[in-house]
Coordinates of C-alpha atoms in Angstrom, one line a residue:
M1 CA -21.5 9.0 5.1
Q2 CA -22.0 12.4 6.7
T3 CA -19.1 14.5 7.9
E4 CA -19.1 16.4 11.1
Y5 CA -19.6 19.6 9.0
G6 CA -22.7 18.4 7.2
D7 CA -21.3 17.2 3.9
I8 CA -22.7 14.0 2.4
I9 CA -19.9 11.7 1.1
D10 CA -20.8 8.9 -1.3
C11 CA -18.4 5.9 -1.3
V12 CA -18.2 5.1 -5.0
D13 CA -16.8 1.9 -6.4
F14 CA -13.3 2.7 -7.7
Y15 CA -14.1 1.6 -11.2
K16 CA -17.4 3.7 -11.3
Q17 CA -15.8 7.0 -10.3
P18 CA -16.4 9.9 -12.8
A19 CA -12.8 9.8 -14.1
F20 CA -13.5 6.7 -16.2
D21 CA -16.3 8.5 -18.1
H22 CA -13.5 10.1 -20.1
P23 CA -13.4 8.7 -23.6
L24 CA -9.7 8.2 -23.5
L25 CA -9.9 6.2 -20.3
K26 CA -12.4 3.6 -21.4
N27 CA -9.9 0.8 -21.8
H28 CA -7.8 1.5 -18.8
T29 CA -5.6 -0.7 -16.6
F30 CA -5.7 1.4 -13.5
H31 CA -6.6 -0.1 -10.1
Y32 CA -7.5 0.9 -6.6
G33 CA -4.6 1.7 -4.3
M34 CA -2.2 2.5 -7.2
K35 CA 1.0 4.4 -6.2
P36 CA 3.6 6.3 -8.1
S37 CA 6.2 4.2 -9.9
T38 CA 8.9 5.6 -7.7
P39 CA 8.8 7.7 -4.5
F40 CA 8.8 11.4 -5.0
H41 CA 11.4 13.4 -3.1
V42 CA 9.9 16.9 -3.0
G43 CA 9.9 19.9 -0.8
A44 CA 13.1 19.1 1.0
R45 CA 14.0 21.9 3.4
D46 CA 15.8 22.6 6.6
Q47 CA 13.8 22.4 9.8
D48 CA 11.6 25.4 10.2
S49 CA 12.6 27.2 13.3
S50 CA 9.2 28.9 13.7
N51 CA 6.6 27.4 16.0
F52 CA 3.5 29.4 14.8
T53 CA 2.7 27.4 11.6
K54 CA 0.7 24.2 12.2
P55 CA -0.2 21.6 9.6
V56 CA -3.9 20.7 9.0
S57 CA -4.7 17.1 8.1
I58 CA -7.1 16.2 5.3
G59 CA -9.2 13.1 5.8
L60 CA -12.3 11.4 6.9
K61 CA -12.6 9.9 10.3
G62 CA -12.4 6.2 10.8
G63 CA -10.4 5.6 7.7
G64 CA -13.1 6.9 5.4
C65 CA -14.8 4.7 2.8
P66 CA -14.5 0.9 2.6
I67 CA -11.6 -0.5 0.7
G68 CA -12.2 -0.5 -3.0
T69 CA -14.3 2.6 -3.0
V70 CA -13.4 6.3 -3.2
P71 CA -15.0 9.4 -1.4
I72 CA -16.9 11.8 -3.6
R73 CA -19.0 14.7 -2.1
R74 CA -22.6 14.4 -3.2
I75 CA -23.6 17.0 -5.8
T76 CA -27.3 18.1 -5.8
K77 CA -29.4 19.5 -8.6
E78 CA -29.2 22.9 -6.8
D79 CA -25.4 22.7 -7.0
L80 CA -25.5 22.1 -10.7
I81 CA -28.0 24.9 -11.4
R82 CA -26.0 27.4 -9.2
E83 CA -22.7 26.6 -10.9
R84 CA -24.2 26.8 -14.4
L85 CA -25.5 30.3 -13.6
S86 CA -22.2 31.5 -12.3
S87 CA -19.2 32.8 -14.3
R88 CA -16.1 30.7 -14.3
T89 CA -12.6 32.0 -15.0
M90 CA -9.8 29.9 -16.3
S91 CA -6.4 31.4 -16.0
S92 CA -4.5 34.7 -15.6
D93 CA -4.1 34.6 -19.4
D94 CA -7.8 34.9 -20.1
N95 CA -8.3 38.5 -19.0
T96 CA -11.9 37.5 -18.0
P97 CA -13.8 40.6 -16.9
G98 CA -14.2 40.6 -13.1
A99 CA -11.3 38.3 -12.4
H100 CA -8.1 39.5 -10.7
Y101 CA -4.8 37.8 -9.9
A102 CA -1.8 38.3 -7.6
V103 CA 0.7 35.6 -8.4
A104 CA 4.4 34.8 -8.6
R105 CA 5.1 32.9 -11.8
T106 CA 8.0 31.4 -13.6
R107 CA 9.3 33.6 -16.4
S108 CA 8.8 32.5 -20.0
G109 CA 11.7 30.7 -21.6
S110 CA 13.0 27.2 -21.9
N111 CA 11.4 26.0 -18.7
K112 CA 10.9 22.3 -18.2
F113 CA 9.3 21.1 -14.9
L114 CA 8.2 17.6 -13.8
G115 CA 6.2 19.3 -11.1
A116 CA 5.8 22.0 -8.5
G117 CA 4.2 22.8 -5.1
A118 CA 4.6 24.3 -1.7
Q119 CA 5.3 22.8 1.7
E120 CA 3.0 25.4 3.4
I121 CA 0.0 27.0 1.9
S122 CA -1.6 29.2 4.6
L123 CA -5.4 28.8 5.1
H124 CA -7.7 31.8 5.3
N125 CA -11.4 32.5 4.9
P126 CA -11.9 35.7 2.9
H127 CA -15.5 36.8 2.6
A128 CA -17.1 35.9 -0.7
S129 CA -20.8 35.9 -1.5
G130 CA -23.2 35.4 -4.4
S131 CA -21.1 34.8 -7.6
Q132 CA -17.9 35.9 -6.0
Y133 CA -15.0 33.6 -5.2
S134 CA -11.6 34.0 -3.6
A135 CA -8.9 31.4 -4.0
A136 CA -5.3 30.4 -3.4
K137 CA -3.7 28.1 -5.9
I138 CA -0.7 26.4 -7.4
K139 CA -1.0 26.1 -11.2
I140 CA 1.1 24.2 -13.7
Q141 CA 0.6 24.6 -17.4
N142 CA 1.8 23.7 -20.9
G143 CA -0.1 25.1 -23.8
P144 CA -3.9 24.5 -23.5
D145 CA -3.4 22.1 -20.6
S146 CA -3.3 23.2 -16.9
I147 CA -3.8 21.8 -13.5
E148 CA -4.5 23.7 -10.3
V149 CA -4.6 22.8 -6.6
G150 CA -5.3 24.9 -3.5
W151 CA -8.2 26.2 -1.5
R152 CA -11.1 28.5 -2.3
V153 CA -14.2 30.2 -0.9
D154 CA -16.8 29.8 -3.6
P155 CA -20.5 29.9 -2.8
S156 CA -21.4 29.2 -6.5
L157 CA -19.4 26.1 -6.6
Y158 CA -20.0 24.7 -3.1
G159 CA -23.2 26.4 -1.8
D160 CA -21.5 27.8 1.3
S161 CA -18.7 30.2 2.3
Q162 CA -16.4 27.7 3.9
T163 CA -12.7 27.4 2.9
R164 CA -12.5 24.2 0.8
L165 CA -9.8 22.2 -0.9
F166 CA -10.0 22.1 -4.7
I167 CA -8.4 20.9 -7.8
R168 CA -9.1 22.1 -11.4
L169 CA -8.4 20.4 -14.7
D170 CA -8.3 22.1 -18.1
A171 CA -7.4 19.6 -20.8
G172 CA -9.2 18.6 -24.0
Q173 CA -12.9 18.7 -23.4
S174 CA -12.4 18.6 -19.6
H175 CA -12.8 21.9 -17.8
C176 CA -13.9 21.6 -14.3
F177 CA -13.3 21.5 -10.5
N178 CA -12.7 18.3 -8.5
T179 CA -14.6 15.4 -10.0
R180 CA -17.3 17.3 -11.9
C181 CA -15.9 16.2 -15.2
P182 CA -13.8 13.0 -16.0
G183 CA -10.1 13.0 -15.7
F184 CA -8.7 12.7 -12.1
I185 CA -8.5 9.2 -10.8
I186 CA -8.8 8.9 -7.0
V187 CA -6.9 6.0 -5.4
R188 CA -7.5 6.6 -1.7
S189 CA -10.6 6.0 0.4
D190 CA -10.2 8.8 3.0
I191 CA -9.5 12.2 1.3
P192 CA -12.4 14.0 -0.5
L193 CA -11.2 16.6 -3.0
D194 CA -13.5 19.4 -1.6
W195 CA -12.7 19.0 2.0
A196 CA -13.9 21.9 4.3
F197 CA -11.2 23.5 6.5
H198 CA -12.3 24.8 9.9
R199 CA -8.9 25.7 11.3
I200 CA -8.2 29.2 9.8
S201 CA -5.1 31.3 10.3
Q202 CA -5.1 34.2 12.7
P203 CA -2.7 37.2 12.4
F204 CA 0.0 36.9 15.1
G205 CA -1.7 33.7 16.3
D206 CA -1.6 30.1 14.9
I207 CA -1.0 30.0 11.2
F208 CA -2.6 26.8 9.7
F209 CA -1.4 25.4 6.4
I210 CA -1.8 22.5 4.0
T211 CA 0.9 21.0 1.8
A212 CA 0.4 20.2 -1.9
Y213 CA 2.4 19.2 -4.9
I214 CA 1.6 18.2 -8.5
V215 CA 4.4 15.9 -9.9
K216 CA 4.8 13.9 -13.1
D217 CA 5.7 10.2 -12.8
K218 CA 8.9 9.8 -14.9
V219 CA 8.1 6.2 -15.7
N220 CA 4.6 6.5 -17.2
G221 CA 3.9 10.2 -17.4
N222 CA 0.9 10.3 -15.1
R223 CA 0.6 13.4 -12.9
W224 CA 0.2 12.8 -9.2
L225 CA -1.4 14.9 -6.6
L226 CA 0.4 14.8 -3.2
F227 CA -0.9 16.1 0.1
E228 CA 0.4 16.7 3.6
E229 CA 4.0 16.7 4.7
E230 CA 4.3 12.9 4.1
H231 CA 3.4 13.6 0.4
I232 CA 0.4 11.2 0.4
A233 CA -0.5 10.2 -3.2
V234 CA -4.2 10.9 -3.4
G235 CA -4.7 10.3 -7.1
F236 CA -3.5 11.2 -10.6
W237 CA -4.3 12.6 -14.0
P238 CA -3.4 10.0 -16.6
K239 CA -0.9 11.1 -19.3
R240 CA -3.3 10.0 -22.1
I241 CA -5.8 12.8 -21.4
F242 CA -3.2 15.6 -22.1
T243 CA -1.6 17.2 -25.1
G244 CA 0.7 19.9 -23.7
L245 CA 1.0 18.4 -20.2
G246 CA 1.7 15.0 -21.7
D247 CA 5.2 16.5 -21.9
L248 CA 6.8 18.6 -19.2
A249 CA 5.2 21.7 -17.7
N250 CA 6.7 25.0 -18.9
S251 CA 4.9 27.4 -16.5
V252 CA 4.1 27.4 -12.8
E253 CA 2.4 30.0 -10.6
W254 CA 1.6 30.4 -6.9
G255 CA -0.8 33.0 -5.6
G256 CA -4.3 34.4 -5.3
E257 CA -7.3 34.7 -7.6
V258 CA -10.6 36.4 -7.1
F259 CA -13.7 37.0 -9.1
S260 CA -16.8 39.3 -8.9
P261 CA -19.2 40.2 -11.7
P262 CA -18.1 43.3 -13.5
G263 CA -19.2 46.5 -11.9
T264 CA -19.5 45.0 -8.4
P265 CA -17.2 45.2 -5.4
K266 CA -14.3 42.8 -5.4
P267 CA -13.8 40.2 -2.6
P268 CA -10.8 40.2 -0.3
M269 CA -7.9 37.9 -1.3
G270 CA -6.0 35.7 1.1
A271 CA -5.6 37.2 4.6
G272 CA -7.7 40.2 3.4
H273 CA -4.9 42.8 3.3
F274 CA -1.9 43.8 1.3
A275 CA 1.1 41.5 1.9
I276 CA 3.6 43.4 4.1
G277 CA 6.3 40.7 4.2
S278 CA 5.6 38.6 7.2
R279 CA 4.3 35.0 7.5
R280 CA 2.9 35.9 10.9
V281 CA 0.2 38.1 9.3
D282 CA 0.2 37.6 5.5
S283 CA -1.2 34.8 3.3
F284 CA 1.7 32.9 1.8
F285 CA 3.1 29.9 -0.1
G286 CA 6.4 28.6 1.2
P287 CA 8.9 27.2 0.7
I288 CA 7.8 26.9 -2.9
A289 CA 9.7 24.4 -5.1
V290 CA 9.8 23.0 -8.6
L291 CA 11.0 19.7 -9.8
N292 CA 13.3 20.1 -12.8
E293 CA 13.3 17.7 -15.8
Y294 CA 15.6 15.3 -13.9
G295 CA 13.3 15.1 -10.9
Q296 CA 15.5 17.2 -8.6
T297 CA 13.8 19.6 -6.2
V298 CA 15.1 23.1 -6.9
D299 CA 14.4 26.6 -5.8
P300 CA 12.4 28.5 -8.5
D301 CA 14.6 31.6 -8.3
N302 CA 13.6 32.9 -11.8
V303 CA 10.0 34.1 -10.9
E304 CA 8.2 37.4 -11.6
E305 CA 5.5 39.1 -9.6
F306 CA 2.2 39.7 -11.4
A307 CA -0.8 41.6 -10.0
D308 CA -3.3 42.9 -12.5
N309 CA -4.9 45.4 -10.1
K310 CA -2.3 46.8 -7.8
K311 CA -4.9 49.1 -6.1
L312 CA -6.6 46.1 -4.6
Y313 CA -4.1 43.2 -4.5
N314 CA -0.4 42.6 -4.3
V315 CA 2.2 39.8 -4.4
R316 CA 5.7 39.7 -3.0
N317 CA 8.5 37.3 -3.8
K318 CA 10.2 37.6 -0.4
G319 CA 13.1 35.5 -1.5
I320 CA 14.7 32.8 0.7
E321 CA 14.1 32.9 4.4
K322 CA 16.8 31.4 6.5
D323 CA 16.1 27.8 7.6
F324 CA 12.9 27.8 5.5
G325 CA 13.1 28.5 1.8
R326 CA 11.6 30.8 -0.8
V327 CA 8.4 32.5 0.3
I328 CA 5.6 34.1 -1.8
L329 CA 3.2 36.5 0.0
Y330 CA 0.0 37.8 -1.5
G331 CA -3.3 39.4 -0.6
G332 CA -5.6 42.4 -0.7
R333 CA -8.7 44.0 0.7
G334 CA -10.8 44.0 -2.4
G335 CA -13.4 46.8 -2.8
S336 CA -14.5 49.0 -5.6
T337 CA -12.2 50.3 -8.3
G338 CA -14.6 50.7 -11.2
V339 CA -13.2 47.6 -13.0

């Protein structure tokens, strides 16, 4: 099918989706329409008293693909060539030349998390061209394994400059976005993983947001991806593909990431300016939350701010806003700094 924004969506038989090309998933017992073993209670908060933030739904019209199939955006030869020629960064620990980060992250220590997320992730469309990208992400990690979810403007990955949903997996031999390598099992027929957003936040106007959580199933260890305020279970990463994340996560971060080839100007991050402390104008995550090892949603009060280039980007842990929760604000104008 073709979306109203020009994407071609293939409806792929559940059992023929790329996830099952993973060597550890050959003899699986997963099935279409699977759900978490028990309901997740995440992101509980008081009623937000603001009226300027508005949720954005993710989903194909008319219910999407037929029952028993899952939606996967068609990848062309040009997509693969363009992505192969582009640099890819992995994490804020890599120190990849040309990549910059402004994130709030849990401090190192005896952290044990079943999951993490944010009830509101504000949507923006920072300018990125060529090999540049600009992203907002939630990341959970343990050792070599990590999972990310958020939005990104990435011409090398998508072939356009639209703001798109994304997930990323780094585990074993799988290092990729969305379904471009095996690992993530889609269980719904109506939510593509690289959905294009066309409702973008405006300073002092409407602030549009998405909701996302990554949560481990306490019964079987699978890690589920939840979207929207109803916490819709879109799919999962099976426990068997992980080493570190086969156990609990020990690190979580929320914030922005950008990339531009070394020696070239850096793209804007988030709303395109330094965070000043207001959800009316800044790019933000909030209220953020983690699930402790017992499955309880708790405030991640022990977080540190990290920005590797404070001349261009910043991040602020604003703390707990009344009737809302803990807010992380981030952003930056980009530009040239000789790094």
